[in-house]
Short mmCIF file of C-alpha atoms and ligand atoms in Angstrom, two decimals:
data_model
loop_
_atom_site.label_atom_id
_atom_site.label_comp_id
_atom_site.label_asym_id
_atom_site.label_seq_id
_atom_site.Cartn_x
_atom_site.Cartn_y
_atom_site.Cartn_z
CA MET A 27 164.18 86.18 -150.46
CA THR A 28 164.32 87.27 -146.87
CA THR A 29 162.22 89.96 -145.32
CA PRO A 30 164.25 93.19 -145.22
CA MET A 31 165.35 94.27 -141.79
CA THR A 32 163.77 97.41 -140.43
CA SER A 33 166.43 100.07 -140.58
CA ALA A 34 166.72 102.96 -138.18
CA ASN A 35 166.27 105.54 -140.91
CA SER A 36 163.24 104.09 -142.68
CA SER A 37 160.49 103.17 -140.25
CA VAL A 38 161.46 104.18 -136.74
CA PRO A 39 160.60 107.83 -136.14
CA SER A 40 163.27 109.82 -134.37
CA PHE A 41 162.56 111.74 -131.17
CA SER A 42 162.23 114.94 -133.17
CA GLU A 43 159.70 113.54 -135.62
CA ILE A 44 157.49 112.40 -132.77
CA ALA A 45 157.74 115.82 -131.14
CA LEU A 46 156.69 117.58 -134.37
CA HIS A 47 153.28 115.97 -134.36
CA HIS A 48 152.33 116.34 -130.73
CA CYS A 49 151.70 119.57 -128.88
CA ARG A 50 154.14 120.12 -126.04
CA LEU A 51 151.28 121.27 -123.82
CA CYS A 52 148.12 119.28 -124.66
CA HIS A 53 149.72 116.45 -126.70
CA GLY A 54 147.21 116.97 -129.53
CA PRO A 55 148.31 116.76 -133.17
CA VAL A 56 150.10 119.87 -134.48
CA LYS A 57 149.70 120.31 -138.23
CA THR A 58 149.48 124.04 -138.99
CA THR A 59 152.49 126.23 -139.81
CA PHE A 60 152.52 129.63 -138.10
CA VAL A 61 155.61 130.88 -139.94
CA ASP A 62 158.53 129.17 -141.66
CA LEU A 63 161.76 131.20 -141.31
CA GLY A 64 163.89 128.74 -143.25
CA MET A 65 167.18 127.35 -141.98
CA SER A 66 168.95 129.21 -139.21
CA PRO A 67 171.87 128.64 -136.82
CA LEU A 68 171.33 128.70 -133.04
CA CYS A 69 170.87 132.34 -132.11
CA GLU A 70 173.17 132.36 -129.11
CA SER A 71 176.05 130.43 -130.72
CA PHE A 72 178.34 133.40 -131.29
CA LEU A 73 181.51 132.25 -133.01
CA SER A 74 185.07 132.82 -131.92
CA ALA A 75 187.54 133.83 -134.65
CA ASP A 76 189.00 130.32 -134.93
CA ARG A 77 185.58 128.85 -135.81
CA ILE A 78 184.44 131.07 -138.64
CA ASN A 79 186.12 128.96 -141.31
CA GLN A 80 184.47 125.77 -140.10
CA MET A 81 181.13 124.16 -140.89
CA GLU A 82 178.22 125.55 -138.92
CA ALA A 83 175.01 123.78 -137.89
CA PHE A 84 171.75 125.19 -139.28
CA PHE A 85 168.34 123.94 -138.17
CA PRO A 86 164.83 124.51 -139.53
CA LEU A 87 163.12 127.48 -137.88
CA ARG A 88 159.47 126.68 -138.42
CA ALA A 89 156.86 127.67 -135.83
CA MET A 90 153.66 125.62 -135.68
CA VAL A 91 150.37 126.23 -133.89
CA CYS A 92 148.18 123.72 -132.04
CA GLU A 93 144.53 123.91 -133.00
CA ALA A 94 143.40 122.59 -129.60
CA CYS A 95 145.25 124.86 -127.13
CA PHE A 96 146.67 127.51 -129.58
CA LEU A 97 150.20 127.11 -128.28
CA VAL A 98 152.60 128.43 -130.93
CA GLN A 99 155.63 126.17 -130.76
CA LEU A 100 158.83 124.94 -132.33
CA LYS A 101 159.78 121.35 -132.07
CA ASP A 102 162.96 120.91 -130.05
CA TYR A 103 165.42 120.59 -132.89
CA VAL A 104 168.21 120.93 -130.38
CA ARG A 105 168.42 119.50 -126.87
CA PRO A 106 168.39 122.22 -124.20
CA GLU A 107 171.59 120.84 -122.68
CA HIS A 108 173.34 122.04 -125.84
CA ILE A 109 171.84 125.50 -125.62
CA PHE A 110 171.77 126.56 -122.01
CA THR A 111 174.76 125.09 -120.21
CA GLU A 112 177.18 127.81 -121.44
CA TYR A 113 175.08 130.86 -122.08
CA ALA A 114 176.20 134.17 -123.53
CA TYR A 115 173.30 136.20 -122.19
CA PHE A 116 174.05 138.11 -118.99
CA SER A 117 170.90 139.95 -117.93
CA SER A 118 172.82 142.58 -116.02
CA TYR A 119 174.18 144.13 -119.23
CA SER A 120 170.77 145.67 -119.91
CA ALA A 121 170.33 148.61 -117.56
CA SER A 122 166.59 148.89 -118.27
CA TRP A 123 166.04 145.18 -117.57
CA VAL A 124 167.82 145.42 -114.20
CA GLU A 125 165.68 148.45 -113.32
CA HIS A 126 162.56 146.53 -114.37
CA ALA A 127 163.61 143.73 -111.99
CA ARG A 128 164.24 146.19 -109.13
CA GLN A 129 160.78 147.71 -109.47
CA TYR A 130 159.21 144.25 -109.56
CA CYS A 131 161.00 143.18 -106.35
CA GLU A 132 159.87 146.33 -104.54
CA MET A 133 156.26 145.84 -105.71
CA ILE A 134 156.00 142.11 -104.98
CA THR A 135 157.67 142.39 -101.53
CA LYS A 136 154.91 144.80 -100.49
CA ARG A 137 152.08 143.01 -102.26
CA LEU A 138 152.86 139.59 -100.74
CA ASN A 139 154.25 141.01 -97.49
CA LEU A 140 157.52 139.10 -97.92
CA GLY A 141 159.99 139.04 -95.03
CA ALA A 142 162.82 137.14 -93.38
CA LYS A 143 160.66 134.02 -92.98
CA SER A 144 159.57 133.90 -96.62
CA GLN A 145 161.25 131.82 -99.32
CA VAL A 146 161.60 133.16 -102.84
CA PHE A 147 162.76 131.09 -105.82
CA GLU A 148 163.67 132.35 -109.23
CA ILE A 149 163.89 129.84 -112.06
CA ALA A 150 166.46 130.79 -114.69
CA SER A 151 167.91 133.34 -112.30
CA ASN A 152 170.73 134.17 -114.72
CA ASP A 153 173.46 136.31 -113.12
CA GLY A 154 171.31 137.39 -110.16
CA TYR A 155 170.07 140.57 -111.91
CA LEU A 156 166.70 140.17 -110.10
CA LEU A 157 167.30 138.27 -106.85
CA GLN A 158 170.02 140.77 -105.82
CA HIS A 159 167.25 143.27 -105.07
CA PHE A 160 165.84 141.03 -102.29
CA LEU A 161 169.17 140.94 -100.40
CA PRO A 162 168.93 144.45 -98.83
CA VAL A 163 165.45 143.63 -97.43
CA SER A 164 166.62 140.24 -96.04
CA VAL A 165 164.16 138.08 -97.98
CA PRO A 166 165.72 134.59 -98.41
CA VAL A 167 166.24 133.69 -102.06
CA ILE A 168 167.40 130.71 -104.09
CA GLY A 169 168.19 130.93 -107.78
CA ILE A 170 167.97 127.97 -110.15
CA GLU A 171 170.06 128.42 -113.28
CA PRO A 172 171.34 125.72 -115.66
CA ALA A 173 174.17 127.79 -117.19
CA GLY A 174 177.16 127.35 -114.89
CA ASN A 175 179.03 130.40 -116.17
CA VAL A 176 176.22 132.88 -115.38
CA ALA A 177 175.27 131.09 -112.11
CA GLU A 178 178.85 131.65 -110.91
CA VAL A 179 178.42 135.41 -111.35
CA ALA A 180 175.26 135.26 -109.18
CA ARG A 181 177.05 133.31 -106.45
CA ARG A 182 179.76 135.92 -106.33
CA LYS A 183 177.01 138.45 -105.53
CA GLY A 184 175.98 136.30 -102.55
CA ILE A 185 172.94 134.69 -104.18
CA ALA A 186 172.50 130.97 -103.43
CA THR A 187 172.17 129.36 -106.88
CA LEU A 188 171.52 125.76 -107.90
CA VAL A 189 173.02 124.87 -111.28
CA GLU A 190 170.37 122.65 -112.84
CA PHE A 191 167.28 122.46 -115.03
CA PHE A 192 164.07 122.91 -113.06
CA GLY A 193 161.29 120.31 -113.14
CA ALA A 194 159.17 118.03 -110.96
CA SER A 195 162.06 115.99 -109.57
CA VAL A 196 164.04 119.08 -108.47
CA ALA A 197 160.86 120.45 -106.84
CA GLN A 198 160.25 117.22 -104.96
CA ARG A 199 163.80 117.23 -103.65
CA LEU A 200 163.50 120.85 -102.45
CA VAL A 201 160.16 120.20 -100.75
CA GLY A 202 161.74 117.13 -99.11
CA GLU A 203 164.38 119.49 -97.68
CA GLY A 204 161.59 121.68 -96.24
CA ARG A 205 162.04 124.47 -98.79
CA GLY A 206 158.55 125.28 -100.06
CA ALA A 207 158.06 128.52 -101.99
CA ASP A 208 156.08 131.59 -100.99
CA LEU A 209 156.97 133.09 -104.35
CA ILE A 210 158.26 131.47 -107.53
CA ILE A 211 159.48 133.86 -110.22
CA GLY A 212 159.89 132.81 -113.83
CA ASN A 213 160.87 135.68 -116.13
CA ASN A 214 161.34 134.79 -119.78
CA VAL A 215 161.94 131.15 -119.00
CA LEU A 216 158.65 129.49 -119.96
CA ALA A 217 159.43 129.80 -123.65
CA GLN A 218 162.71 127.95 -123.14
CA VAL A 219 161.28 124.88 -121.44
CA PRO A 220 161.12 121.76 -123.66
CA ASP A 221 158.96 119.74 -121.25
CA LEU A 222 156.37 122.33 -120.31
CA ASN A 223 154.19 119.98 -118.26
CA ASP A 224 157.10 118.75 -116.15
CA PHE A 225 158.13 122.35 -115.52
CA VAL A 226 154.67 123.56 -114.47
CA SER A 227 154.14 120.42 -112.40
CA GLY A 228 157.41 121.26 -110.62
CA MET A 229 156.20 124.77 -109.79
CA GLN A 230 152.92 123.34 -108.47
CA ILE A 231 154.85 120.92 -106.22
CA LEU A 232 157.23 123.59 -104.91
CA LEU A 233 154.51 126.18 -104.19
CA LYS A 234 153.23 126.49 -100.60
CA PRO A 235 149.39 126.36 -100.24
CA ASP A 236 149.00 130.16 -100.34
CA GLY A 237 152.10 130.83 -102.42
CA VAL A 238 152.20 132.80 -105.67
CA ILE A 239 153.92 132.18 -109.01
CA THR A 240 154.63 135.13 -111.29
CA LEU A 241 155.64 134.47 -114.88
CA GLU A 242 156.67 137.02 -117.47
CA PHE A 243 156.76 136.14 -121.13
CA PRO A 244 156.39 137.96 -124.46
CA HIS A 245 152.71 138.22 -125.34
CA LEU A 246 151.79 136.31 -128.49
CA GLU A 247 149.23 138.98 -129.29
CA ARG A 248 152.01 141.55 -129.68
CA LEU A 249 154.20 139.18 -131.67
CA ILE A 250 151.38 138.82 -134.19
CA ALA A 251 150.20 142.45 -134.16
CA GLU A 252 153.72 143.88 -134.61
CA ASN A 253 155.36 141.26 -136.85
CA GLN A 254 157.90 140.39 -134.17
CA PHE A 255 159.02 137.32 -136.08
CA ASP A 256 162.58 137.74 -134.85
CA THR A 257 161.49 136.79 -131.33
CA ILE A 258 161.10 133.28 -132.79
CA TYR A 259 164.30 131.29 -132.40
CA HIS A 260 165.39 127.78 -131.58
CA GLU A 261 165.97 128.57 -127.93
CA HIS A 262 162.31 129.64 -127.61
CA PHE A 263 160.16 126.54 -127.92
CA SER A 264 156.78 128.13 -126.98
CA TYR A 265 154.86 131.41 -127.53
CA PHE A 266 151.88 132.16 -125.29
CA SER A 267 148.58 133.96 -125.22
CA LEU A 268 146.71 134.32 -121.91
CA ILE A 269 144.18 131.82 -123.30
CA THR A 270 146.91 129.18 -123.53
CA ILE A 271 148.42 130.08 -120.15
CA GLY A 272 144.99 129.54 -118.55
CA GLN A 273 144.80 126.07 -120.11
CA MET A 274 148.34 125.29 -119.00
CA ALA A 275 147.57 126.31 -115.40
CA ALA A 276 144.34 124.31 -115.30
CA ARG A 277 146.15 121.13 -116.38
CA HIS A 278 148.19 121.38 -113.17
CA ASN A 279 145.51 122.47 -110.69
CA LEU A 280 146.69 126.05 -110.80
CA ARG A 281 144.76 129.16 -111.86
CA VAL A 282 145.53 132.66 -113.10
CA PHE A 283 144.28 135.33 -110.67
CA GLU A 284 146.02 138.44 -111.98
CA VAL A 285 147.59 139.69 -115.19
CA GLU A 286 149.53 142.84 -116.03
CA GLU A 287 150.57 144.07 -119.48
CA LEU A 288 154.21 145.22 -119.59
CA ALA A 289 156.24 147.08 -122.19
CA THR A 290 159.27 144.77 -121.83
CA HIS A 291 160.55 142.64 -124.73
CA GLY A 292 158.21 144.28 -127.20
CA GLY A 293 155.12 143.68 -125.02
CA SER A 294 154.96 141.05 -122.30
CA LEU A 295 152.44 139.67 -119.84
CA ARG A 296 153.07 139.14 -116.15
CA VAL A 297 150.66 136.50 -114.90
CA TYR A 298 150.07 135.56 -111.27
CA LEU A 299 149.18 131.93 -110.55
CA CYS A 300 148.10 130.18 -107.36
CA HIS A 301 146.76 126.75 -106.39
CA ARG A 302 143.25 126.19 -107.70
CA GLY A 303 141.73 126.33 -104.19
CA ALA A 304 143.94 129.12 -102.78
CA ASN A 305 142.44 132.28 -101.39
CA HIS A 306 143.58 134.81 -104.00
CA ALA A 307 140.74 136.85 -105.52
CA LYS A 308 140.68 136.96 -109.31
CA SER A 309 141.24 140.43 -110.73
CA ALA A 310 138.89 141.82 -113.41
CA ALA A 311 141.95 142.23 -115.66
CA VAL A 312 142.08 138.48 -116.28
CA ASP A 313 138.62 138.15 -117.85
CA SER A 314 139.04 141.45 -119.62
CA LEU A 315 142.25 140.35 -121.37
CA LEU A 316 140.80 136.93 -122.19
CA ALA A 317 137.83 138.65 -123.83
CA HIS A 318 140.22 140.91 -125.78
CA GLU A 319 142.23 137.93 -127.04
CA ARG A 320 139.07 136.16 -128.18
CA GLY A 321 137.90 139.39 -129.82
CA ILE A 322 141.02 139.63 -132.00
CA GLY A 323 140.74 136.01 -133.05
CA LEU A 324 143.33 134.17 -130.98
CA GLU A 325 140.95 131.21 -130.82
CA ARG A 326 140.60 131.06 -134.61
CA MET A 327 143.14 129.27 -136.79
CA GLU A 328 142.89 131.80 -139.65
CA THR A 329 144.41 134.47 -137.36
CA TYR A 330 147.55 132.33 -137.11
CA GLU A 331 147.53 131.29 -140.75
CA LYS A 332 147.66 134.95 -141.91
CA PHE A 333 150.84 135.76 -139.99
CA SER A 334 153.31 134.49 -142.60
CA GLN A 335 152.20 137.05 -145.20
CA ASN A 336 152.89 139.91 -142.78
CA VAL A 337 156.37 138.54 -142.10
CA TYR A 338 157.20 138.28 -145.81
CA GLN A 339 156.10 141.89 -146.27
CA THR A 340 158.22 143.08 -143.33
CA LYS A 341 161.27 141.37 -144.86
CA ARG A 342 160.71 142.92 -148.30
CA GLN A 343 160.24 146.38 -146.81
CA LEU A 344 163.37 146.14 -144.66
CA LEU A 345 165.49 144.94 -147.58
CA SER A 346 164.15 147.72 -149.83
CA LEU A 347 165.24 150.30 -147.26
CA MET A 348 168.67 148.72 -146.76
CA ILE A 349 169.34 148.30 -150.49
CA GLY A 350 168.29 151.90 -151.16
CA LEU A 351 170.65 153.24 -148.49
CA LYS A 352 173.58 151.13 -149.68
CA GLU A 353 172.99 152.26 -153.27
CA GLN A 354 173.39 155.82 -151.99
CA GLY A 355 176.74 154.84 -150.45
CA ALA A 356 175.64 154.80 -146.81
CA LYS A 357 177.86 153.25 -144.15
CA ILE A 358 175.67 151.17 -141.81
CA CYS A 359 176.71 149.52 -138.55
CA GLY A 360 174.69 147.45 -136.12
CA TYR A 361 173.91 148.23 -132.51
CA GLY A 362 173.51 145.21 -130.24
CA ALA A 363 173.97 141.49 -130.82
CA PRO A 364 170.90 139.95 -129.17
CA GLY A 365 169.83 136.40 -129.95
CA LYS A 366 166.80 137.59 -131.88
CA GLY A 367 169.02 139.75 -134.06
CA ASN A 368 170.34 136.55 -135.56
CA THR A 369 166.90 135.33 -136.61
CA LEU A 370 166.38 138.66 -138.34
CA LEU A 371 169.82 138.79 -140.00
CA ASN A 372 169.72 135.19 -141.24
CA TYR A 373 166.12 135.22 -142.40
CA CYS A 374 166.56 138.52 -144.26
CA GLY A 375 170.07 137.69 -145.52
CA ILE A 376 171.69 140.77 -144.00
CA GLY A 377 175.43 140.17 -143.79
CA ARG A 378 178.59 142.29 -143.98
CA ASP A 379 177.42 143.55 -147.37
CA PHE A 380 174.95 145.65 -145.35
CA LEU A 381 176.37 145.90 -141.81
CA GLU A 382 180.13 146.45 -141.47
CA PHE A 383 180.08 145.33 -137.83
CA THR A 384 177.87 145.46 -134.79
CA VAL A 385 178.62 146.42 -131.18
CA ASP A 386 177.43 145.12 -127.83
CA ARG A 387 177.80 146.10 -124.20
CA ASN A 388 178.45 142.48 -123.21
CA PRO A 389 182.24 141.86 -123.25
CA TYR A 390 181.60 138.11 -123.67
CA LYS A 391 180.64 138.83 -127.27
CA HIS A 392 183.57 141.12 -128.16
CA GLY A 393 185.84 139.60 -130.80
CA ARG A 394 183.18 137.03 -131.68
CA TYR A 395 181.00 136.83 -134.79
CA THR A 396 177.24 136.52 -135.19
CA PRO A 397 176.16 132.97 -136.11
CA GLY A 398 175.40 132.43 -139.79
CA MET A 399 176.04 135.95 -141.04
CA HIS A 400 179.47 136.30 -139.35
CA ILE A 401 179.16 139.99 -138.56
CA PRO A 402 181.99 140.93 -136.16
CA ILE A 403 181.02 142.22 -132.70
CA TYR A 404 183.04 145.06 -131.19
CA PRO A 405 182.81 147.20 -128.04
CA VAL A 406 180.38 150.15 -128.28
CA GLU A 407 183.28 152.61 -128.67
CA ALA A 408 183.88 151.29 -132.20
CA ILE A 409 180.87 153.35 -133.33
CA ASP A 410 182.64 156.60 -132.43
CA CYS A 411 185.70 155.58 -134.48
CA ALA A 412 183.74 154.40 -137.55
CA LYS A 413 181.20 157.26 -137.56
CA PRO A 414 178.59 155.42 -139.67
CA ASN A 415 175.68 157.16 -141.39
CA TYR A 416 173.18 154.73 -139.86
CA LEU A 417 173.00 152.56 -136.75
CA PHE A 418 170.80 149.50 -137.22
CA ILE A 419 169.17 148.71 -133.85
CA LEU A 420 168.91 144.93 -133.52
CA PRO A 421 167.34 144.88 -130.02
CA TRP A 422 164.49 147.10 -131.24
CA ASN A 423 162.59 146.56 -127.97
CA LEU A 424 165.28 148.72 -126.32
CA LYS A 425 165.19 151.44 -129.00
CA ASN A 426 164.30 154.22 -126.54
CA GLU A 427 167.16 153.27 -124.19
CA ILE A 428 169.60 152.97 -127.11
CA THR A 429 168.64 156.14 -128.96
CA GLY A 430 169.04 157.93 -125.60
CA GLN A 431 172.44 156.39 -124.79
CA MET A 432 173.73 156.93 -128.33
CA HIS A 433 172.20 160.35 -128.94
CA HIS A 434 175.67 161.85 -129.52
CA VAL A 435 175.88 160.11 -132.91
CA ALA A 436 173.68 162.96 -134.13
CA ASP A 437 176.88 165.09 -133.95
CA TRP A 438 178.06 163.55 -137.23
CA GLY A 439 174.56 163.21 -138.71
CA CYS A 440 174.05 159.52 -137.95
CA LYS A 441 170.47 158.18 -137.89
CA PHE A 442 168.92 155.01 -136.47
CA ILE A 443 167.23 152.20 -138.38
CA VAL A 444 164.56 150.24 -136.50
CA PRO A 445 163.48 147.04 -138.34
CA ILE A 446 160.28 146.04 -136.46
CA PRO A 447 157.23 146.28 -136.72
CA HIS A 448 158.15 147.86 -140.07
CA ALA A 449 161.50 149.25 -141.16
CA HIS A 450 161.83 152.94 -140.34
CA VAL A 451 164.49 155.59 -139.74
CA ILE A 452 164.74 157.77 -136.61
CA ASP A 453 166.70 161.02 -136.88
CA PRO A 454 168.03 161.89 -133.39
CA ARG A 455 168.37 165.58 -134.38
CA ARG A 456 164.57 165.71 -134.53
CA SER A 457 164.06 164.12 -131.11
CA THR A 458 164.04 166.26 -128.00
CA LYS A 459 166.52 164.21 -125.95
ZN1 ZN B 517 148.03 121.94 -127.77
#
């Protein structure tokens, strides 16, 4: 009898299996589940009409937490090249996000005294929603954006944009061309980086000696405190506290010298990083927020282990509300088709039996269907024709903007449903706006 050959599916671990067991930041073993949201399709893979009768890929959506650096993370079930090279998210379709970017540019230009001799980079610059605000004040900018379709929109606005994934090798090439950075901006990109260390190493290489990096990302503290489980999706590999960001910076000879808490995306942090030896004084806000995070237990595993129970409760409560309304004969439509909406719809099992359709301001999504649940996406005007009893707000982080824009639905008695942090109904006739 011969010794059996080793087969590829019995003893050789795949790339994904290796990634499951090693933290993407500190490489320690990752064994603890943060929350398991079952099987879900890719959140941004909106389907055209000719694809809804075909098979659809679902992947496990299970977030883990590292007990050494407390990075909450998904393993990369899907290669980023499959996610980000044709991207449906155009930042400019959110008016409040563009305004947020404008205010940031005004603030940071003054704070860092940026001018015609400065060089600003934005990583994941999308359609130029942010860098466009530097053009009137003549600050040179370069965007780096892997999705060719959105990068093209930025170029048409006059924003130099490189279509590639950022990392150490891109940074070395740029520095070799004499293009060091006075400011590197990374808004809502850190979560989407599969090789975190290569990415941060790249920023460290690109940054001039006194340069500044600002990163914005949803704050893990708020995700936990407000049951924002729908911000977990395959395209977001990592979820950060300031504690973890500090460890990440230190691994690459960088340090955090300032932090601001923002209302965006359900509660974000903006951190300012510089080289370890650079002359940027550390603000008191940094130690204060670190102390707060320790105080609420973000360095204790039981804090993370409790999260699942809160998510299950949020799901039950939302379904109770929706079932009750449907039993009364209510007509419910969605508002918005954000990526995170698809985590929520798939995890809770909310399909066309609950939502007749949803609408979105992004024309790219019109005529398409949400992944998994196949809810059709129409232009916003469809709401006025259908006159539903309830509008279910999927991008709940924009609920103030949306209830303001759609206040006229009160004319036919329509109310809003907000699913997070707990399902509740807003009656626009009782609001002042
Ligand atoms: Zn770790």
